[in-house]
């Protein structure tokens, strides 16, 4: 059975891929050419002696950030896709676009939970309130608070946090600024915060896709394809990226330093498993564990509101009363 | 607290291999595996890395990093450990670098 083993190596099954909670957080690339050779993916770097190669552990990475000056070939792109690695194109000035993949056999259990919670205004507000309490502590949101009120509270708290940190690090008059046109003449804190947030979004995007959820259906944010990613990122900014950025107020290379520190924080706070667990608990008000722990779903069911899921691949022609049943009809058509 | 240690060697003097085999086992030529304490590991590594001659030795041991391990190298060939914002990957240099750097380098960048 060497052929099937070969095929498995070329196109790994879900079972062979590390769960996103276990994976390395991100890899940021700049001014390299990413190609595939001998089925391995490597980044080629021009050096005085010729071309240096750095192999990229695709299957172990949650996301690859392609910075300015990178190019990538089609086979390399396809391999990233097969291994479920999110790709984020990060332009100079923090302009981002995302590419992700959905393995066909990925379960829809979490997507259905998300859509159910999102589709009714009541449950959507419940999730938004739960997010607020995750950020600022239990019962920090007054009972029956409306969404505009929550937004107001959040704004005040974030402002207070900026003030607190600016005082702590002796930063004068900090103002959050992510204007792409004035990217290069921004202060180190803004640069570090934008760089750290870009990595954070990429990693969360990968985690959301790995669960099978939609990055687009946000509860607080709405209107863009990344709304839910921004929702989830807000859970950690006050605790992680904002303090990190202020601590780099005197850094000469704030963006690189921010990425290095963020990786440390991902490890120290065990952030990858935390992101997955938090997303799951957002939709799941009862607080019990997942609807399914299994990522792969080999079966396609037919939905039936009364009978529950029914096996697909069966001819249900005999259900129509007007049809006379012959032996031929009851056999599977598979 | 003993932990697993892996040392891979290429073209090292015989006596170094013999010494290593007294602490670790050698499942394939040049690859040594065992479980020793951090202190013994550091002592062993400083002795080995100082005596690789023209050869190469690479030490891999568990560490508190995102990857879960740290890499240390002694001697130089075409592969170099490069740090990408805290992620350690291997750079395969275009051609043999000029001259052998016989010094040790610790890839853990603090």
Short mmCIF file of N, CA, C and O in Angstrom, two decimals, chain B residues 30-94:
data_model
loop_
_atom_site.label_atom_id
_atom_site.label_comp_id
_atom_site.label_asym_id
_atom_site.label_seq_id
_atom_site.Cartn_x
_atom_site.Cartn_y
_atom_site.Cartn_z
N UNK B 30 25.86 8.32 14.24
CA UNK B 30 25.95 9.76 14.43
C UNK B 30 24.79 10.39 15.17
O UNK B 30 24.81 11.58 15.44
N UNK B 31 23.77 9.59 15.52
CA UNK B 31 22.61 10.16 16.23
C UNK B 31 22.57 9.59 17.64
O UNK B 31 22.51 8.37 17.83
N UNK B 32 22.61 10.47 18.63
CA UNK B 32 22.64 10.03 20.02
C UNK B 32 21.40 10.52 20.75
O UNK B 32 21.02 11.68 20.61
N UNK B 33 20.76 9.63 21.50
CA UNK B 33 19.52 9.96 22.20
C UNK B 33 19.61 9.47 23.63
O UNK B 33 20.12 8.38 23.88
N UNK B 34 19.08 10.26 24.54
CA UNK B 34 19.05 9.82 25.92
C UNK B 34 18.26 10.78 26.78
O UNK B 34 17.66 11.73 26.28
N UNK B 35 18.25 10.52 28.08
CA UNK B 35 17.56 11.40 29.02
C UNK B 35 18.54 11.77 30.12
O UNK B 35 19.00 10.90 30.86
N UNK B 36 18.89 13.05 30.20
CA UNK B 36 19.82 13.50 31.23
C UNK B 36 19.31 14.81 31.82
O UNK B 36 18.44 15.46 31.24
N UNK B 37 19.85 15.20 32.96
CA UNK B 37 19.42 16.45 33.57
C UNK B 37 20.01 17.63 32.79
O UNK B 37 20.97 17.46 32.04
N UNK B 38 19.42 18.80 32.98
CA UNK B 38 19.87 19.98 32.24
C UNK B 38 21.35 20.26 32.53
O UNK B 38 22.09 20.67 31.64
N UNK B 39 21.76 20.00 33.75
CA UNK B 39 23.13 20.31 34.12
C UNK B 39 24.12 19.39 33.41
O UNK B 39 25.12 19.83 32.86
N UNK B 40 23.79 18.08 33.42
CA UNK B 40 24.64 17.12 32.72
C UNK B 40 24.67 17.43 31.24
O UNK B 40 25.72 17.41 30.60
N UNK B 41 23.50 17.78 30.70
CA UNK B 41 23.41 18.11 29.27
C UNK B 41 24.34 19.27 28.93
O UNK B 41 25.09 19.21 27.95
N UNK B 42 24.32 20.32 29.73
CA UNK B 42 25.14 21.49 29.46
C UNK B 42 26.63 21.16 29.54
O UNK B 42 27.43 21.60 28.71
N UNK B 43 27.00 20.36 30.55
CA UNK B 43 28.40 19.96 30.69
C UNK B 43 28.85 19.15 29.47
O UNK B 43 29.89 19.37 28.89
N UNK B 44 27.99 18.17 29.12
CA UNK B 44 28.29 17.28 28.00
C UNK B 44 28.43 18.10 26.72
O UNK B 44 29.37 17.91 25.94
N UNK B 45 27.50 19.04 26.54
CA UNK B 45 27.52 19.82 25.32
C UNK B 45 28.74 20.72 25.23
O UNK B 45 29.35 20.86 24.15
N UNK B 46 29.14 21.30 26.34
CA UNK B 46 30.29 22.20 26.26
C UNK B 46 31.55 21.39 25.92
O UNK B 46 32.41 21.87 25.17
N UNK B 47 31.63 20.15 26.42
CA UNK B 47 32.77 19.30 26.08
C UNK B 47 32.73 18.88 24.61
O UNK B 47 33.74 18.94 23.90
N UNK B 48 31.55 18.46 24.16
CA UNK B 48 31.41 17.99 22.78
C UNK B 48 31.64 19.13 21.79
O UNK B 48 32.38 18.99 20.82
N UNK B 49 31.00 20.29 22.04
CA UNK B 49 31.09 21.38 21.07
C UNK B 49 32.51 21.92 20.96
O UNK B 49 32.88 22.47 19.94
N UNK B 50 33.31 21.71 22.02
CA UNK B 50 34.69 22.19 21.95
C UNK B 50 35.59 21.22 21.21
O UNK B 50 36.72 21.56 20.88
N UNK B 51 35.07 19.99 20.95
CA UNK B 51 35.96 18.99 20.35
C UNK B 51 35.42 18.39 19.06
O UNK B 51 35.76 17.28 18.72
N UNK B 52 34.56 19.13 18.35
CA UNK B 52 34.03 18.57 17.10
C UNK B 52 35.04 18.63 15.95
O UNK B 52 34.84 17.99 14.93
N UNK B 53 36.11 19.42 16.10
CA UNK B 53 37.09 19.53 15.03
C UNK B 53 36.45 20.12 13.79
O UNK B 53 35.78 21.15 13.87
N UNK B 54 36.65 19.43 12.64
CA UNK B 54 36.03 19.92 11.40
C UNK B 54 34.60 19.44 11.26
O UNK B 54 33.94 19.75 10.27
N UNK B 55 34.14 18.63 12.19
CA UNK B 55 32.80 18.06 12.08
C UNK B 55 31.73 19.02 12.59
O UNK B 55 31.99 20.19 12.84
N UNK B 56 30.53 18.48 12.71
CA UNK B 56 29.39 19.27 13.14
C UNK B 56 28.62 18.49 14.20
O UNK B 56 28.49 17.27 14.10
N UNK B 57 28.12 19.18 15.19
CA UNK B 57 27.20 18.56 16.15
C UNK B 57 26.02 19.49 16.37
O UNK B 57 26.20 20.71 16.37
N UNK B 58 24.86 18.91 16.52
CA UNK B 58 23.65 19.68 16.79
C UNK B 58 22.97 19.09 18.01
O UNK B 58 22.79 17.87 18.09
N UNK B 59 22.63 19.93 18.95
CA UNK B 59 21.94 19.49 20.16
C UNK B 59 20.50 20.00 20.14
O UNK B 59 20.27 21.18 19.85
N UNK B 60 19.56 19.12 20.43
CA UNK B 60 18.16 19.53 20.50
C UNK B 60 17.60 19.05 21.84
O UNK B 60 17.77 17.88 22.20
N UNK B 61 16.99 19.97 22.57
CA UNK B 61 16.43 19.58 23.86
C UNK B 61 15.15 20.37 24.13
O UNK B 61 14.97 21.46 23.58
N UNK B 62 14.27 19.84 24.97
CA UNK B 62 13.02 20.53 25.26
C UNK B 62 13.29 21.89 25.89
O UNK B 62 14.25 22.04 26.64
N UNK B 63 12.47 22.89 25.54
CA UNK B 63 12.64 24.21 26.11
C UNK B 63 11.29 24.89 26.16
O UNK B 63 10.34 24.48 25.50
N UNK B 64 11.24 25.97 26.92
CA UNK B 64 9.97 26.65 27.13
C UNK B 64 9.73 27.68 26.03
O UNK B 64 9.62 28.86 26.28
N UNK B 65 9.70 27.22 24.78
CA UNK B 65 9.44 28.11 23.67
C UNK B 65 8.19 27.63 22.95
O UNK B 65 7.67 26.57 23.26
N UNK B 66 7.74 28.43 21.98
CA UNK B 66 6.53 28.03 21.27
C UNK B 66 6.73 26.70 20.56
O UNK B 66 5.82 25.87 20.50
N UNK B 67 7.92 26.49 20.02
CA UNK B 67 8.18 25.23 19.32
C UNK B 67 8.36 24.08 20.30
O UNK B 67 8.23 22.92 19.92
N UNK B 68 8.70 24.40 21.54
CA UNK B 68 8.83 23.35 22.55
C UNK B 68 10.23 22.79 22.66
O UNK B 68 10.48 21.90 23.47
N UNK B 69 11.16 23.29 21.83
CA UNK B 69 12.53 22.80 21.93
C UNK B 69 13.50 23.92 21.57
O UNK B 69 13.10 24.94 21.01
N UNK B 70 14.77 23.72 21.92
CA UNK B 70 15.80 24.67 21.53
C UNK B 70 16.87 23.92 20.75
O UNK B 70 17.05 22.72 20.93
N UNK B 71 17.56 24.63 19.86
CA UNK B 71 18.60 24.04 19.03
C UNK B 71 19.92 24.73 19.36
O UNK B 71 19.97 25.95 19.46
N UNK B 72 20.99 23.93 19.53
CA UNK B 72 22.32 24.52 19.64
C UNK B 72 23.22 23.82 18.63
O UNK B 72 23.10 22.61 18.43
N UNK B 73 24.10 24.58 18.01
CA UNK B 73 24.96 23.97 17.00
C UNK B 73 26.44 24.23 17.31
O UNK B 73 26.79 25.22 17.94
N UNK B 74 27.28 23.31 16.86
CA UNK B 74 28.73 23.50 16.95
C UNK B 74 29.32 23.14 15.61
O UNK B 74 28.92 22.13 15.02
N UNK B 75 30.23 23.94 15.10
CA UNK B 75 30.77 23.72 13.76
C UNK B 75 29.81 24.25 12.73
O UNK B 75 28.68 24.62 13.05
N UNK B 76 30.23 24.31 11.48
CA UNK B 76 29.38 24.92 10.45
C UNK B 76 29.31 24.05 9.21
O UNK B 76 30.31 23.50 8.76
N UNK B 77 28.13 23.90 8.66
CA UNK B 77 27.95 23.31 7.34
C UNK B 77 27.04 24.27 6.58
O UNK B 77 27.07 25.47 6.81
N UNK B 78 26.21 23.71 5.70
CA UNK B 78 25.35 24.60 4.90
C UNK B 78 24.09 25.04 5.64
O UNK B 78 23.39 25.93 5.18
N UNK B 79 23.79 24.37 6.72
CA UNK B 79 22.54 24.72 7.41
C UNK B 79 22.82 25.64 8.59
O UNK B 79 23.73 25.40 9.37
N UNK B 80 22.04 26.69 8.69
CA UNK B 80 22.18 27.62 9.80
C UNK B 80 20.83 27.80 10.47
O UNK B 80 19.81 27.82 9.81
N UNK B 81 20.86 27.92 11.78
CA UNK B 81 19.61 28.19 12.50
C UNK B 81 19.33 29.68 12.42
O UNK B 81 20.20 30.49 12.74
N UNK B 82 18.14 30.03 11.96
CA UNK B 82 17.78 31.44 11.85
C UNK B 82 16.53 31.68 12.68
O UNK B 82 15.63 30.85 12.73
N UNK B 83 16.49 32.83 13.32
CA UNK B 83 15.38 33.16 14.19
C UNK B 83 14.41 34.11 13.47
O UNK B 83 14.80 35.18 13.04
N UNK B 84 13.17 33.68 13.31
CA UNK B 84 12.16 34.53 12.66
C UNK B 84 11.15 34.98 13.73
O UNK B 84 10.21 34.23 14.04
N UNK B 85 11.36 36.17 14.26
CA UNK B 85 10.47 36.68 15.31
C UNK B 85 10.22 35.62 16.38
O UNK B 85 9.09 35.45 16.83
N UNK B 86 11.24 34.87 16.74
CA UNK B 86 11.07 33.88 17.81
C UNK B 86 10.79 32.48 17.33
O UNK B 86 10.67 31.56 18.13
N UNK B 87 10.67 32.29 16.02
CA UNK B 87 10.47 30.95 15.46
C UNK B 87 11.81 30.51 14.86
O UNK B 87 12.38 31.24 14.06
N UNK B 88 12.31 29.34 15.27
CA UNK B 88 13.61 28.91 14.76
C UNK B 88 13.44 28.00 13.56
O UNK B 88 12.89 26.93 13.66
N UNK B 89 13.92 28.49 12.41
CA UNK B 89 13.88 27.70 11.19
C UNK B 89 15.31 27.53 10.67
O UNK B 89 16.23 28.17 11.15
N UNK B 90 15.47 26.64 9.70
CA UNK B 90 16.79 26.33 9.19
C UNK B 90 17.01 26.98 7.84
O UNK B 90 16.22 26.79 6.92
N UNK B 91 18.08 27.75 7.73
CA UNK B 91 18.44 28.34 6.44
C UNK B 91 19.49 27.46 5.78
O UNK B 91 20.50 27.11 6.38
N UNK B 92 19.18 27.08 4.54
CA UNK B 92 20.08 26.25 3.78
C UNK B 92 20.89 27.17 2.89
O UNK B 92 20.37 27.68 1.89
N UNK B 93 22.16 27.43 3.26
CA UNK B 93 22.93 28.46 2.57
C UNK B 93 23.25 28.04 1.14
O UNK B 93 23.36 26.85 0.83
N UNK B 94 23.39 29.03 0.26
CA UNK B 94 23.58 28.77 -1.17
C UNK B 94 24.81 27.91 -1.43
O UNK B 94 24.74 26.87 -2.06
#
